[in-house]
CSV table of C-alpha atoms in Angstrom, one decimal:
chain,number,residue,atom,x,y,z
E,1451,UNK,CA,0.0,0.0,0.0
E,1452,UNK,CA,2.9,2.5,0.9
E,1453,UNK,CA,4.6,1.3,-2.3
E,1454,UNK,CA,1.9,2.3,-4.6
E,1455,UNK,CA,3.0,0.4,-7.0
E,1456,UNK,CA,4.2,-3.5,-7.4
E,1457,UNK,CA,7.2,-4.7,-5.6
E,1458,UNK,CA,9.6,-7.2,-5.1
E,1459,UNK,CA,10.7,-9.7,-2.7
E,1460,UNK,CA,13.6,-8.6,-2.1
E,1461,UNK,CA,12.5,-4.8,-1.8
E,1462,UNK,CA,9.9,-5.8,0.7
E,1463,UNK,CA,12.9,-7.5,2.9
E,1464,UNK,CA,15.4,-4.6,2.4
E,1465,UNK,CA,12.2,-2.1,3.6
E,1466,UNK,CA,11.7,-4.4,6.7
E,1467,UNK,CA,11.8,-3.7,10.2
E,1468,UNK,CA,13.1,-5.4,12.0
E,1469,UNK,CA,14.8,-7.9,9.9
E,1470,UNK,CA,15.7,-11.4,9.3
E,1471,UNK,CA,11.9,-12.3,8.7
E,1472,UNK,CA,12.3,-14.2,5.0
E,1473,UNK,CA,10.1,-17.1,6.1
E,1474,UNK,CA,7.5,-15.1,8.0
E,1475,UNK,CA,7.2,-12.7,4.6
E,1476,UNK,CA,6.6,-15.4,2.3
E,1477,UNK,CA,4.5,-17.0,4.0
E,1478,UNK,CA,2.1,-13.9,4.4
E,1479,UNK,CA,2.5,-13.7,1.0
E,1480,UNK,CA,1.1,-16.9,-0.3
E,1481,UNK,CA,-1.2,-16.6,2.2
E,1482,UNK,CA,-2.8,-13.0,0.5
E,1483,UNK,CA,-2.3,-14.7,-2.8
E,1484,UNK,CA,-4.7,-17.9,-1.5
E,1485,UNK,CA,-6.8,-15.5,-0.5
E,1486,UNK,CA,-6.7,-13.0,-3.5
E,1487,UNK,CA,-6.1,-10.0,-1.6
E,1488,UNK,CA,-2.4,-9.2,-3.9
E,1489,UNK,CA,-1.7,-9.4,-7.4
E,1490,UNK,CA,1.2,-10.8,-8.8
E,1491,UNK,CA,3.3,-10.0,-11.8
E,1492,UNK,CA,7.0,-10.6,-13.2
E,1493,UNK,CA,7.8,-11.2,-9.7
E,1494,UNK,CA,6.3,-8.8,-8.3
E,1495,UNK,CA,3.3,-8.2,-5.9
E,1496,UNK,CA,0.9,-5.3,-5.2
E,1497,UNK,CA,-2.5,-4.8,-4.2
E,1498,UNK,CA,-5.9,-4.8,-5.6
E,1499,UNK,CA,-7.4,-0.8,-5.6
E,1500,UNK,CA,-10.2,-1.6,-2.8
E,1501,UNK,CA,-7.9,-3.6,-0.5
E,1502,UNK,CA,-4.9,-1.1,-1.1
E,1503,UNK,CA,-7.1,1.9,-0.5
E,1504,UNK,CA,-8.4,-0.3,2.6
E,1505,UNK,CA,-4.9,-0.8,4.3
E,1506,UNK,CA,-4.1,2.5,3.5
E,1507,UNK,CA,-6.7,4.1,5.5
E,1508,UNK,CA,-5.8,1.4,8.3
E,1509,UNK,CA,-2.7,2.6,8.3
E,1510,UNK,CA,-3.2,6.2,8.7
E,1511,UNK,CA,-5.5,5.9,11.4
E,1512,UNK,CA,-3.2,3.5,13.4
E,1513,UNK,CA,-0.3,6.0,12.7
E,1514,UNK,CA,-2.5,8.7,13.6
E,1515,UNK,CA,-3.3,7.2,17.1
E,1516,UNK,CA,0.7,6.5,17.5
E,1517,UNK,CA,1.7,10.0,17.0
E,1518,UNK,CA,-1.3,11.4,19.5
E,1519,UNK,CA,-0.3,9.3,22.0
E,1520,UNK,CA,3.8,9.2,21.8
E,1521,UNK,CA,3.7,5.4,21.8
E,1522,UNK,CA,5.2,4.7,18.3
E,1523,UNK,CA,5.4,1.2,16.4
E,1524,UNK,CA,4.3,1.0,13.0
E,1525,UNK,CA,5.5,4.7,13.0
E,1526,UNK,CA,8.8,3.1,13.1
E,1527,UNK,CA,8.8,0.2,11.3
E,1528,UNK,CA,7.5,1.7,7.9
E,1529,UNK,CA,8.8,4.6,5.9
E,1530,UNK,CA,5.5,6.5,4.3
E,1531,UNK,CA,7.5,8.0,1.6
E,1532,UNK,CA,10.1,6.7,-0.1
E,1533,UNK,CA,12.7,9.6,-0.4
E,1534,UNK,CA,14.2,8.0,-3.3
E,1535,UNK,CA,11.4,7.1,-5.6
E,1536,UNK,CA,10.5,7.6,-8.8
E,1537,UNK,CA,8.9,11.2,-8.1
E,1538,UNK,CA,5.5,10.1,-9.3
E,1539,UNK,CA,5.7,7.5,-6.9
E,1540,UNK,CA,6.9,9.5,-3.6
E,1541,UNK,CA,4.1,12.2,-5.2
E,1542,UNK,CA,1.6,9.5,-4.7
E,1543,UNK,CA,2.2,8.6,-1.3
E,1544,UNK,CA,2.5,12.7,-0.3
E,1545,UNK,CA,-0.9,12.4,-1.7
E,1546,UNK,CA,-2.4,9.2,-0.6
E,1547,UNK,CA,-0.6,9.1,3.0
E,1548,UNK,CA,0.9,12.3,4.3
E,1549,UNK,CA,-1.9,14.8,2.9
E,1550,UNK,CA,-4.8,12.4,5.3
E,1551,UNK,CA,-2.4,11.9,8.0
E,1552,UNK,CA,-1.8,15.8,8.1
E,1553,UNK,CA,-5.5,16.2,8.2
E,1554,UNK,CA,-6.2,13.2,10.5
E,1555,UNK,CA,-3.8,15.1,13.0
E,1556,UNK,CA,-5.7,18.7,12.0
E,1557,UNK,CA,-9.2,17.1,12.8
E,1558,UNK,CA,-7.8,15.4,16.6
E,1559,UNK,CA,-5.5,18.7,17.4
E,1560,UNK,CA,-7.5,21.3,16.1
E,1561,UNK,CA,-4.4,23.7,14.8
E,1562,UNK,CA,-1.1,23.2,12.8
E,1563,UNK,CA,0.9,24.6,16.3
E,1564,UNK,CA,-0.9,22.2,18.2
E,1565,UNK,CA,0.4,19.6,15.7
E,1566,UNK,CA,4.0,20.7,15.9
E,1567,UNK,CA,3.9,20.8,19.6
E,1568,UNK,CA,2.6,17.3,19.3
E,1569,UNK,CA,5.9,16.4,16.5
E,1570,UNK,CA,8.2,18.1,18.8
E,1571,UNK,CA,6.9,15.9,21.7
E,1572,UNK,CA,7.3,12.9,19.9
E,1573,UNK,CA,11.0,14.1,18.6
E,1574,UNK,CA,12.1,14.4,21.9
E,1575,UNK,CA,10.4,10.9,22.9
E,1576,UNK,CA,12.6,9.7,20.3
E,1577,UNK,CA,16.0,11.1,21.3
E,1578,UNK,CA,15.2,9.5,24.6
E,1579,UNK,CA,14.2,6.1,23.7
E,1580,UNK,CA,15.5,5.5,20.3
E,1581,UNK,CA,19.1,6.6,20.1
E,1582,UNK,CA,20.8,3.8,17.7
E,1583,UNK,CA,17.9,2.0,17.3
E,1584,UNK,CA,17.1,1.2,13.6
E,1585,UNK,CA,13.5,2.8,11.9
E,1586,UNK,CA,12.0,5.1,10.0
E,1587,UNK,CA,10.5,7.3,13.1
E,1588,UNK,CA,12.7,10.0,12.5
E,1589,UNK,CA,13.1,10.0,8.8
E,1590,UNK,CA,8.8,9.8,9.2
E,1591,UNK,CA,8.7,12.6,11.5
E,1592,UNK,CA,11.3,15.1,9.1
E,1593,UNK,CA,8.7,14.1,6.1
E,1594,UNK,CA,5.9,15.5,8.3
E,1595,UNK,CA,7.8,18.7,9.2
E,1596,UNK,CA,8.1,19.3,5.5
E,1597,UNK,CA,4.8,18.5,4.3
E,1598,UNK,CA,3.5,20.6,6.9
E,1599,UNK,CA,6.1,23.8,6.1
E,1600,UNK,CA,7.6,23.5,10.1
E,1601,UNK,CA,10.8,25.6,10.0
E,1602,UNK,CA,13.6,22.8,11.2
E,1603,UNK,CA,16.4,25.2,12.0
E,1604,UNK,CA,18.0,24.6,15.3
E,1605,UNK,CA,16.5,21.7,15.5
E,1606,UNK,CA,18.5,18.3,17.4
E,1607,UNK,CA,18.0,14.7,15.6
E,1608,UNK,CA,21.3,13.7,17.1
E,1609,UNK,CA,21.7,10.0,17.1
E,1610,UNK,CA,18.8,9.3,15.9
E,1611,UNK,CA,18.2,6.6,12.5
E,1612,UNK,CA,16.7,8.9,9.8
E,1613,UNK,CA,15.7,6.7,7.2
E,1614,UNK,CA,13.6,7.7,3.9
E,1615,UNK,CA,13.8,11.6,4.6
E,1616,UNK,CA,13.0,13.6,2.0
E,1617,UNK,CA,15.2,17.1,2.3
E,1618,UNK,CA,15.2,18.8,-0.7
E,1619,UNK,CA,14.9,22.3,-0.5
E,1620,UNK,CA,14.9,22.2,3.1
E,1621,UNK,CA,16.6,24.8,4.9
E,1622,UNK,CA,18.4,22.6,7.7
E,1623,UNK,CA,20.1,25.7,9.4
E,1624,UNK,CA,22.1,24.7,12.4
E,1625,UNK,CA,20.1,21.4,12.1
E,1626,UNK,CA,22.2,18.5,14.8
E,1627,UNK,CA,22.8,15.4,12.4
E,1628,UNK,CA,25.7,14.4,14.9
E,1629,UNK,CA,25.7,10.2,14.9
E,1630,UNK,CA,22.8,10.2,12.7
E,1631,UNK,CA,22.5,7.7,9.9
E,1632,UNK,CA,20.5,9.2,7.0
E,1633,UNK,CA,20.6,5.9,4.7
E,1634,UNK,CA,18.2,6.4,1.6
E,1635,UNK,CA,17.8,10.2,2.3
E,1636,UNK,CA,17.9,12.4,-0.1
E,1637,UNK,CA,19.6,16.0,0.8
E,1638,UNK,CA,19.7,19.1,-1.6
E,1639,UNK,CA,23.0,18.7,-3.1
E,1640,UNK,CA,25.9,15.7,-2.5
E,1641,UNK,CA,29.4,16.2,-2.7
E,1642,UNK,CA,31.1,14.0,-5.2
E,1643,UNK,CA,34.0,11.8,-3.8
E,1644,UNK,CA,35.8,13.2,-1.2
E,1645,UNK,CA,39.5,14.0,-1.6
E,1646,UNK,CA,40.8,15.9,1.4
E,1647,UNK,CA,39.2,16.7,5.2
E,1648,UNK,CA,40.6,19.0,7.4
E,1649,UNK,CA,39.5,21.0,10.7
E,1650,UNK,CA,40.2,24.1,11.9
E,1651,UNK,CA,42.7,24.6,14.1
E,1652,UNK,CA,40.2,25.7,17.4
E,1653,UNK,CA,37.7,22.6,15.5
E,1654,UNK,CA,34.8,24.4,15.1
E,1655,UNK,CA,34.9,24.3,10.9
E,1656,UNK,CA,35.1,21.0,8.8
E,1657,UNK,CA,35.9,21.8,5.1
E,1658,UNK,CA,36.3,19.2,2.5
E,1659,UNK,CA,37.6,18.5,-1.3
E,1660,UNK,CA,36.3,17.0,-3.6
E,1661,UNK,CA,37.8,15.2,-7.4
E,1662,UNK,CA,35.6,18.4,-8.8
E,1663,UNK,CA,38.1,21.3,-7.2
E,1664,UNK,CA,34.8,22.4,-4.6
């Protein structure tokens, strides 16, 4: 449902949290295919409309009632967007999943500051509890933020996992990414490789070379 579109074996393993669940996954999967819940294709498996339109409002309910009351799962063991999709793709699920999440939140907090308080709450829930643990909370939370226009500057995600985060055009001004690890997130610009690193002499300052001359 969060793909939007069919996928793999192998992508749905690489996506999953935790991991290590092979046999568990392809057993759900022949089990929806007995049932004629997925459709399959080249390899590939995706949902009928109804039923994906069906999980997908499941899914932003229970997501919903995660963030309202701080106690996160499935906000953490699945990435609503995909920062590195096909842009039609990561389009869809800004329309399909963030858009009704983002008014799901509206309707149960009655104002976008009440919702950021409520993001902030749950961002520093996370730097207390899930500090090197693996999950797409963070990365989740940052996709949020953007959709809903909340100014990040200043803001700590130190240590956190942010996975799936979509940060183009952001403006991440003084923005703590100490220890994070920002695998399949997409920033505004990337260096190309690295050639030379040196600090400042009182360490404040990083700067860095690249094969380009920048």
């Amino acid at each position: 449902a969060i793909y939007r579109e069919p996928g793999s074996i192998a992508e749905l393993l690489a996506e999953f949290i935790p991991s290590g669940y092979r046999t568990q996954v392809l057993a759900a999967l022949q089990s929806l295919d007995r049932q004629s819940l997925i459709e399959k294709s080249s390899g590939c498996f995706t949902l009928q409309p109804v039923v994906m339109e069906y999980v997908t409002a499941v899914l932003i309910d229970l997501v919903c009632a995660e963030i309202t009351t701080l106690d996160v799962a499935i906000f953490n063991s699945h990435a609503l967007l995909q920062a590195q999709a096909k842009d039609y793709i990561r389009e869809s699920q800004v329309r399909m999943i963030l858009v009704p999440l983002a008014d799901r939140l509206m309707g149960k907090l009655r104002s976008k500051l009440e919702i950021k308080h409520q993001l902030d709450r749950l961002l520093a829930k996370l730097r207390s509890a899930f500090v090197g643990i693996d999950g797409y909370a963070a990365g989740n939370l940052i996709n949020l933020f953007r959709h809903l226009q909340i100014d990040l500057s200043s803001y700590d995600f130190s240590g956190l996992c942010i996975w799936q985060a979509y940060l183009l055009g952001m403006d991440l001004h003084d923005v703590n990414f100490a220890d994070t690890d920002v695998a399949k997130s997409v920033f505004t610009e990337t260096f190309g490789s690295i050639h030379s690193l040196a600090f400042s002499p009182d360490g404040n300052c990083l700067a860095s070379g690249d094969f380009n001359g920048d």
